[in-house]
Amino acid sequence: MKVDVIGDVHGCYDELKALLSKLGYQKVKNRYVHPDHRRLVFVGDITDRGPDSISTIKLVHQLVLIDQIADYVPGNHCNKLYRYFLGNNVQIRHGLETTVEEYLNLSSQQKKLVKANFVQLYEQAPLYLKLKSLNAIIAHAGIKAELIGLNNKKVQSFVLYGDTTGETHADGRPIRRDWAKSYRGDFWIIYGHTPVLEPRLINKTINIDLGCVFGNKLAAFQLPEQTIQFVDSSQPFQPEKFTSFTS
Ligand SMILES: [Mn+2]
């Protein structure tokens, strides 16, 4: 098995299409295929903030559920959009407002389709994905070794939001512990969630959220090759959105 794990897309549909084509995926009779039978995994947060979340939902739905060439694990933005579609009273901010605006501008038939696509995509998704043959785990915000194999509230919160302390920085961003620094497991942990300018590789963990929606890059981490491919973003560069790590 060979996979290309795609970082946080956040509605950057054009960049996603460009990356798929760079990775060698081709559309044949309306279905995506790869000549070397590679598979895709989406690390979550496919919508919000970017220019075209609706087309991104439709494409990821097609890749996962129709063409069956991809897997997807949800991110925190996916979880919130799912709750919005269920009719829950969620706060329409932190990026959700762009997806909701696109959605509300659709025809009622398209609304029905997009909602059904996303709900189906979300409900079939595992909290995190274990690829045994590649010795790899894909989880949106990562996972700690002791949580692997569990399926409870703590795991759900960790994979969606990371190792949060419950406290916030002055600008409102949550304070997170640096779980990757103390990871000692043997599995690759491939994750996104926190935008970084370059892939952060430490202790067999790799953060591939290169902040495409903030103007940097959309990245794919390839296994078993352990290589990174990326395309440049067409969004305005917002350097203040990126976290830098001292190690
Ligand atoms: Mn996220």
Short mmCIF file of C-alpha atoms and ligand atoms in Angstrom, two decimals:
data_model
loop_
_atom_site.label_atom_id
_atom_site.label_comp_id
_atom_site.label_asym_id
_atom_site.label_seq_id
_atom_site.Cartn_x
_atom_site.Cartn_y
_atom_site.Cartn_z
CA MET A 1 0.00 0.00 0.00
CA LYS A 2 1.18 3.51 -0.88
CA VAL A 3 -0.52 6.61 0.48
CA ASP A 4 -0.51 10.36 0.09
CA VAL A 5 -1.74 12.05 3.28
CA ILE A 6 -3.14 15.51 2.52
CA GLY A 7 -2.93 18.33 5.09
CA ASP A 8 -5.70 20.76 6.09
CA VAL A 9 -7.42 21.94 2.89
CA HIS A 10 -9.79 24.53 4.46
CA GLY A 11 -11.69 25.14 1.23
CA CYS A 12 -8.60 25.63 -0.96
CA TYR A 13 -10.18 23.64 -3.77
CA ASP A 14 -7.91 24.84 -6.61
CA GLU A 15 -4.79 23.95 -4.65
CA LEU A 16 -6.26 20.53 -3.81
CA LYS A 17 -6.93 19.81 -7.48
CA ALA A 18 -3.41 20.98 -8.36
CA LEU A 19 -1.88 18.77 -5.67
CA LEU A 20 -3.86 15.70 -6.79
CA SER A 21 -2.64 16.20 -10.31
CA LYS A 22 0.95 16.73 -9.13
CA LEU A 23 0.70 13.45 -7.18
CA GLY A 24 -0.36 11.65 -10.37
CA TYR A 25 -4.10 11.20 -9.76
CA GLN A 26 -6.07 11.25 -12.99
CA LYS A 27 -9.74 11.56 -13.80
CA VAL A 28 -10.81 8.73 -16.08
CA LYS A 29 -14.49 8.56 -17.06
CA ASN A 30 -15.28 10.90 -14.17
CA ARG A 31 -13.52 8.71 -11.59
CA TYR A 32 -10.21 9.48 -9.93
CA VAL A 33 -7.59 6.78 -10.33
CA HIS A 34 -3.84 6.52 -9.77
CA PRO A 35 -1.67 4.54 -12.21
CA ASP A 36 0.35 3.12 -9.26
CA HIS A 37 -2.80 2.42 -7.20
CA ARG A 38 -1.87 4.95 -4.56
CA ARG A 39 -4.49 6.02 -2.01
CA LEU A 40 -5.26 9.35 -0.40
CA VAL A 41 -5.92 10.17 3.22
CA PHE A 42 -7.34 13.54 4.30
CA VAL A 43 -6.18 14.68 7.71
CA GLY A 44 -9.37 16.72 8.32
CA ASP A 45 -10.47 20.37 8.28
CA ILE A 46 -11.42 20.26 4.62
CA THR A 47 -13.73 23.31 4.94
CA ASP A 48 -13.89 26.85 6.45
CA ARG A 49 -11.96 30.09 5.82
CA GLY A 50 -10.97 29.26 2.22
CA PRO A 51 -12.68 30.24 -1.05
CA ASP A 52 -14.50 27.04 -2.02
CA SER A 53 -15.53 24.74 0.82
CA ILE A 54 -18.59 23.39 -1.03
CA SER A 55 -16.61 22.09 -4.03
CA THR A 56 -14.08 20.64 -1.58
CA ILE A 57 -16.83 18.72 0.26
CA LYS A 58 -18.14 17.32 -3.02
CA LEU A 59 -14.67 16.29 -4.20
CA VAL A 60 -13.65 14.63 -0.93
CA HIS A 61 -17.02 12.86 -0.79
CA GLN A 62 -16.44 11.56 -4.31
CA LEU A 63 -12.88 10.40 -3.57
CA VAL A 64 -13.87 8.63 -0.33
CA LEU A 65 -17.36 7.26 -0.99
CA ILE A 66 -17.79 7.03 -4.76
CA ASP A 67 -14.34 6.43 -6.22
CA GLN A 68 -13.20 4.75 -2.95
CA ILE A 69 -9.64 5.86 -3.46
CA ALA A 70 -9.38 7.90 -0.25
CA ASP A 71 -9.93 7.87 3.49
CA TYR A 72 -10.80 10.85 5.63
CA VAL A 73 -10.55 11.59 9.34
CA PRO A 74 -12.44 14.59 10.74
CA GLY A 75 -10.97 17.75 12.20
CA ASN A 76 -12.50 20.21 14.65
CA HIS A 77 -13.91 22.33 11.81
CA CYS A 78 -15.53 19.21 10.32
CA ASN A 79 -17.06 18.35 13.69
CA LYS A 80 -18.58 21.82 14.00
CA LEU A 81 -19.94 21.81 10.44
CA TYR A 82 -21.45 18.39 11.10
CA ARG A 83 -23.21 19.75 14.19
CA TYR A 84 -24.41 22.75 12.13
CA PHE A 85 -25.90 20.40 9.53
CA LEU A 86 -27.62 18.42 12.30
CA GLY A 87 -29.34 21.65 13.33
CA ASN A 88 -27.37 22.20 16.53
CA ASN A 89 -26.94 25.74 17.76
CA VAL A 90 -23.24 26.20 16.92
CA GLN A 91 -21.44 29.55 16.79
CA ILE A 92 -20.96 30.55 13.16
CA ARG A 93 -17.46 31.99 13.44
CA HIS A 94 -13.76 31.02 13.38
CA GLY A 95 -14.13 30.21 9.67
CA LEU A 96 -17.46 28.38 9.68
CA GLU A 97 -19.11 31.60 8.47
CA THR A 98 -17.54 31.24 5.00
CA THR A 99 -18.82 27.68 4.55
CA VAL A 100 -22.27 28.62 5.83
CA GLU A 101 -22.42 31.61 3.48
CA GLU A 102 -21.52 29.44 0.48
CA TYR A 103 -24.05 26.84 1.60
CA LEU A 104 -26.91 29.32 2.08
CA ASN A 105 -26.34 30.66 -1.46
CA LEU A 106 -26.98 27.23 -3.00
CA SER A 107 -30.26 26.13 -4.57
CA SER A 108 -32.40 24.00 -2.28
CA GLN A 109 -31.54 20.93 -4.33
CA GLN A 110 -27.80 21.62 -4.03
CA LYS A 111 -28.19 22.32 -0.31
CA LYS A 112 -29.77 18.92 0.17
CA LEU A 113 -27.01 17.22 -1.81
CA VAL A 114 -24.10 18.97 -0.07
CA LYS A 115 -25.54 18.38 3.39
CA ALA A 116 -26.15 14.70 2.61
CA ASN A 117 -22.64 14.34 1.17
CA PHE A 118 -21.00 15.88 4.22
CA VAL A 119 -23.11 14.06 6.81
CA GLN A 120 -22.40 10.75 5.07
CA LEU A 121 -18.68 11.53 4.84
CA TYR A 122 -18.48 12.52 8.51
CA GLU A 123 -20.52 9.62 9.85
CA GLN A 124 -18.48 6.95 8.08
CA ALA A 125 -15.18 8.44 9.23
CA PRO A 126 -13.12 6.90 12.04
CA LEU A 127 -11.85 9.23 14.80
CA TYR A 128 -8.36 8.41 13.55
CA LEU A 129 -7.01 5.99 10.99
CA LYS A 130 -4.51 3.22 11.61
CA LEU A 131 -2.65 1.91 8.56
CA LYS A 132 -1.03 -1.23 9.88
CA SER A 133 0.94 -2.14 6.77
CA LEU A 134 2.58 1.31 6.78
CA ASN A 135 3.00 1.48 10.54
CA ALA A 136 1.15 4.79 10.52
CA ILE A 137 -1.66 6.59 12.28
CA ILE A 138 -3.43 9.60 10.85
CA ALA A 139 -5.24 11.85 13.34
CA HIS A 140 -6.24 15.48 12.78
CA ALA A 141 -4.47 17.02 15.77
CA GLY A 142 -2.29 13.98 16.50
CA ILE A 143 -2.56 11.34 19.20
CA LYS A 144 -0.53 10.24 22.23
CA ALA A 145 0.84 6.70 22.31
CA GLU A 146 -1.26 5.76 25.36
CA LEU A 147 -4.49 6.77 23.60
CA ILE A 148 -3.94 4.57 20.54
CA GLY A 149 -6.53 1.80 20.46
CA LEU A 150 -8.97 3.64 22.72
CA ASN A 151 -12.20 5.22 21.57
CA ASN A 152 -13.51 7.54 24.25
CA LYS A 153 -14.18 11.22 24.96
CA LYS A 154 -10.53 11.90 25.75
CA VAL A 155 -9.38 10.45 22.44
CA GLN A 156 -12.07 12.39 20.59
CA SER A 157 -11.01 15.65 22.18
CA PHE A 158 -7.31 14.94 21.59
CA VAL A 159 -7.62 14.03 17.92
CA LEU A 160 -9.89 17.02 17.18
CA TYR A 161 -8.29 19.76 19.30
CA GLY A 162 -4.87 18.48 20.36
CA ASP A 163 -3.32 18.37 23.80
CA THR A 164 -5.06 21.48 25.13
CA THR A 165 -4.64 22.67 28.69
CA GLY A 166 -8.00 24.44 28.86
CA GLU A 167 -6.22 27.81 29.05
CA THR A 168 -5.82 30.40 26.30
CA HIS A 169 -3.15 32.80 25.03
CA ALA A 170 -3.84 36.56 25.18
CA ASP A 171 -5.12 36.46 21.58
CA GLY A 172 -7.64 33.73 22.38
CA ARG A 173 -5.79 30.75 20.88
CA PRO A 174 -5.81 27.69 23.16
CA ILE A 175 -2.60 26.77 24.95
CA ARG A 176 -1.45 23.34 23.80
CA ARG A 177 1.11 20.98 25.23
CA ASP A 178 3.84 19.78 22.86
CA TRP A 179 2.86 16.08 22.82
CA ALA A 180 5.02 15.34 19.74
CA LYS A 181 8.20 16.25 21.63
CA SER A 182 7.70 13.43 24.12
CA TYR A 183 6.28 10.87 21.67
CA ARG A 184 8.29 7.64 21.83
CA GLY A 185 6.06 5.32 19.82
CA ASP A 186 7.07 3.26 16.81
CA PHE A 187 4.11 4.27 14.62
CA TRP A 188 4.26 7.26 12.33
CA ILE A 189 1.80 9.87 13.60
CA ILE A 190 0.68 12.07 10.71
CA TYR A 191 -1.38 15.11 11.64
CA GLY A 192 -2.26 18.73 10.89
CA HIS A 193 -4.39 21.29 12.76
CA THR A 194 -1.63 23.76 13.74
CA PRO A 195 -0.29 25.71 10.73
CA VAL A 196 3.48 25.58 10.36
CA LEU A 197 5.64 27.04 7.58
CA GLU A 198 7.59 23.82 7.05
CA PRO A 199 6.58 20.24 7.91
CA ARG A 200 7.48 19.63 11.55
CA LEU A 201 9.14 16.23 11.81
CA ILE A 202 9.97 15.08 15.35
CA ASN A 203 10.08 11.58 16.93
CA LYS A 204 8.31 9.89 14.02
CA THR A 205 5.50 12.46 14.10
CA ILE A 206 4.91 14.88 11.27
CA ASN A 207 2.69 17.97 11.12
CA ILE A 208 1.69 18.55 7.50
CA ASP A 209 -0.65 21.53 7.96
CA LEU A 210 1.37 24.03 5.96
CA GLY A 211 -1.38 26.64 6.26
CA CYS A 212 -2.56 26.71 2.65
CA VAL A 213 -5.52 28.90 3.60
CA PHE A 214 -3.07 31.38 5.17
CA GLY A 215 -1.05 31.66 1.97
CA ASN A 216 1.71 29.05 2.39
CA LYS A 217 1.38 25.55 0.91
CA LEU A 218 -0.86 22.51 0.64
CA ALA A 219 1.21 19.43 1.43
CA ALA A 220 1.06 15.67 1.06
CA PHE A 221 3.19 13.25 3.07
CA GLN A 222 3.90 10.06 1.16
CA LEU A 223 4.39 6.63 2.67
CA PRO A 224 6.29 4.35 2.41
CA GLU A 225 8.59 6.82 0.63
CA GLN A 226 8.62 9.35 3.54
CA THR A 227 8.63 12.21 1.06
CA ILE A 228 6.71 15.48 0.98
CA GLN A 229 5.03 16.99 -2.05
CA PHE A 230 3.37 20.36 -2.05
CA VAL A 231 1.78 23.08 -4.14
CA ASP A 232 1.94 26.80 -3.39
CA SER A 233 -1.15 28.58 -2.11
CA SER A 234 -2.89 31.31 -4.08
CA GLN A 235 -4.22 32.88 -0.87
CA PRO A 236 -2.72 36.03 0.72
CA PHE A 237 0.17 35.21 3.05
CA GLN A 238 -0.62 35.82 6.74
CA PRO A 239 2.64 35.09 8.60
CA GLU A 240 1.07 35.75 12.03
CA LYS A 241 -1.07 32.60 11.65
CA PHE A 242 1.89 30.24 11.82
CA THR A 243 3.34 28.59 14.90
CA SER A 244 7.09 28.19 15.19
CA PHE A 245 8.62 25.51 17.40
CA THR A 246 12.00 25.82 19.01
CA SER A 247 12.85 22.18 18.34
MN MN B 1 -8.02 21.88 13.00
#
